[in-house]
Coordinates of C-alpha atoms and ligand atoms in Angstrom, one line a residue:
M295 CA 16.9 15.1 -20.4
P296 CA 14.1 12.2 -20.1
P297 CA 11.8 12.6 -17.4
K298 CA 12.6 10.5 -13.6
P299 CA 10.6 7.7 -13.8
L300 CA 7.3 7.6 -12.0
C301 CA 6.3 5.4 -8.9
L302 CA 3.8 5.1 -6.0
V303 CA 4.9 5.3 -2.5
S304 CA 3.0 4.5 0.7
S305 CA 2.0 8.0 2.2
C306 CA 3.3 6.9 5.6
L307 CA 6.5 6.5 4.6
L308 CA 6.8 10.0 3.5
G309 CA 5.8 11.2 7.0
L310 CA 2.1 11.8 6.5
C311 CA -0.3 11.0 9.0
T312 CA -2.5 7.9 7.2
R313 CA -1.5 5.2 9.9
Y314 CA -4.3 3.6 11.7
D315 CA -2.8 5.2 14.8
G316 CA -2.8 9.0 13.2
K317 CA 0.4 8.6 12.9
G318 CA 3.6 8.3 10.1
K319 CA 6.5 6.6 9.7
Q320 CA 8.9 8.7 7.7
N321 CA 11.7 6.5 6.1
D322 CA 14.9 8.2 5.1
E323 CA 16.3 5.3 3.0
C324 CA 12.9 5.2 0.9
L325 CA 12.9 9.6 0.7
R326 CA 16.6 9.0 -0.5
L327 CA 15.5 6.8 -3.2
L328 CA 12.7 8.9 -4.3
S329 CA 15.1 11.6 -5.8
A330 CA 15.4 9.2 -8.5
Y331 CA 11.9 9.2 -9.2
R332 CA 8.8 11.5 -9.6
F333 CA 6.5 10.0 -7.5
I334 CA 2.5 9.6 -6.5
P335 CA 1.8 9.3 -2.4
I336 CA -1.2 6.7 -1.8
C337 CA -2.9 5.1 1.2
P338 CA -4.9 2.3 -0.1
E339 CA -6.9 1.7 3.1
Q340 CA -8.1 5.6 2.9
L341 CA -8.7 5.0 -0.8
G342 CA -10.8 1.8 0.1
G343 CA -13.0 4.9 2.8
L344 CA -11.4 3.8 6.0
C345 CA -10.7 6.9 8.0
T346 CA -7.8 7.9 10.3
P347 CA -6.9 6.8 12.9
R348 CA -8.8 3.6 12.6
P349 CA -8.7 0.2 14.6
P350 CA -5.7 -2.2 13.6
A351 CA -6.3 -4.7 11.0
S352 CA -4.7 -8.1 10.1
I353 CA -5.7 -10.9 7.7
L354 CA -7.3 -14.0 9.1
G355 CA -6.3 -17.4 7.0
G356 CA -3.7 -16.6 4.6
D357 CA -2.0 -13.4 2.7
G358 CA -3.0 -10.7 0.5
H359 CA -3.4 -12.9 -2.7
A360 CA -5.8 -15.2 -0.5
V361 CA -7.8 -12.4 0.5
L362 CA -8.3 -11.1 -2.7
D363 CA -9.0 -14.6 -4.2
G364 CA -12.1 -14.9 -1.4
R365 CA -9.9 -17.7 0.6
A366 CA -9.1 -14.8 3.6
R367 CA -10.4 -12.2 5.3
V368 CA -9.4 -9.1 6.9
L369 CA -10.6 -8.0 10.3
D370 CA -10.0 -5.4 12.7
N371 CA -9.6 -5.9 16.3
Y372 CA -13.2 -5.7 16.7
G373 CA -13.7 -8.4 14.2
R374 CA -15.5 -6.3 11.7
D375 CA -14.8 -8.1 8.3
L376 CA -12.9 -5.1 6.2
S377 CA -11.9 -7.6 3.1
A378 CA -14.1 -5.3 0.9
S379 CA -12.6 -2.0 1.7
F380 CA -9.1 -3.3 1.5
I381 CA -9.8 -5.0 -1.8
K382 CA -11.3 -1.7 -3.0
G383 CA -8.4 0.2 -1.8
A384 CA -6.1 -2.3 -3.9
T385 CA -7.9 -1.4 -6.7
M386 CA -8.1 2.1 -6.6
V387 CA -4.2 2.1 -6.6
L388 CA -4.1 -0.5 -9.3
A389 CA -6.3 2.1 -11.3
I390 CA -3.9 4.7 -10.6
A391 CA -0.7 3.0 -11.7
R392 CA -2.6 2.2 -15.0
M393 CA -3.4 5.3 -15.7
Q394 CA 0.5 6.6 -15.1
D395 CA 1.8 3.6 -16.3
V396 CA 3.6 3.2 -13.2
R397 CA 6.0 0.1 -12.8
V398 CA 7.5 0.7 -9.3
A399 CA 6.0 0.8 -6.0
L400 CA 7.9 1.7 -2.9
L401 CA 5.4 0.4 0.2
K402 CA 5.5 0.1 3.8
S403 CA 6.7 -3.5 5.2
G404 CA 4.5 -5.1 7.8
S405 CA 1.1 -3.5 6.9
P406 CA -1.9 -6.1 5.5
S407 CA -2.3 -3.6 2.6
C408 CA 1.1 -2.2 1.3
G409 CA 3.1 -5.0 3.4
S410 CA 5.2 -6.9 0.7
T411 CA 7.4 -8.7 4.1
P412 CA 6.7 -11.2 6.2
T413 CA 3.4 -11.2 4.5
I414 CA 2.1 -10.1 1.3
G415 CA -0.6 -7.4 1.7
V416 CA -3.6 -7.0 -0.4
T417 CA -2.7 -4.0 -2.3
A418 CA 0.8 -5.5 -2.8
A419 CA -0.6 -8.6 -4.0
L420 CA -2.5 -7.2 -6.5
L421 CA 0.3 -4.9 -7.9
Q422 CA 2.8 -7.5 -7.9
R423 CA -0.1 -9.5 -10.3
E424 CA -0.1 -6.7 -12.5
G425 CA 4.0 -7.1 -12.9
I426 CA 4.5 -3.9 -11.0
E427 CA 7.9 -4.5 -8.7
V428 CA 6.9 -3.9 -5.2
R429 CA 9.9 -2.8 -3.0
S430 CA 9.4 -2.8 0.8
F431 CA 10.2 -0.2 3.2
Ligands
SF4_146 FE1 0.7 3.3 4.7 FE2 -0.4 1.5 3.2 FE3 -0.8 1.7 5.9 FE4 -1.7 3.5 4.2 S1 -2.3 1.7 4.2 S2 -0.9 4.0 6.2 S3 -0.2 3.8 2.6 S4 0.8 1.4 5.4

């Protein structure tokens, strides 16, 4: 029997405490879907060097694509520019995807990194540019 396909999954969707508030966000629908995959948990904000807990952040002036193109910025609620950390984290996630030839990512909605709804985040945007399917939970 061929091995199950490999996917990336936002670590907080598994219940790991990687969110800005030091909590996880376990998603049972995502966990059910994961039974069809082998998976690699990722947290782009931690891979970008940010710690947990951390101040909440949001994209100012656009979406994740605009951040990647230098037309918008990620700011935390103290006004600190975290764009470089977010782009670094996205780049690290993409490197992992390429290393393992991953074609699907199950990512947390509403995040300036992982979100693809309602606004696309920095990591989701970079993965989509590379043709990786992003599913939102
Ligand atoms: Fe979850 Fe992504 Fe935020 Fe990390 S960056 S806590 S994986 S939503």
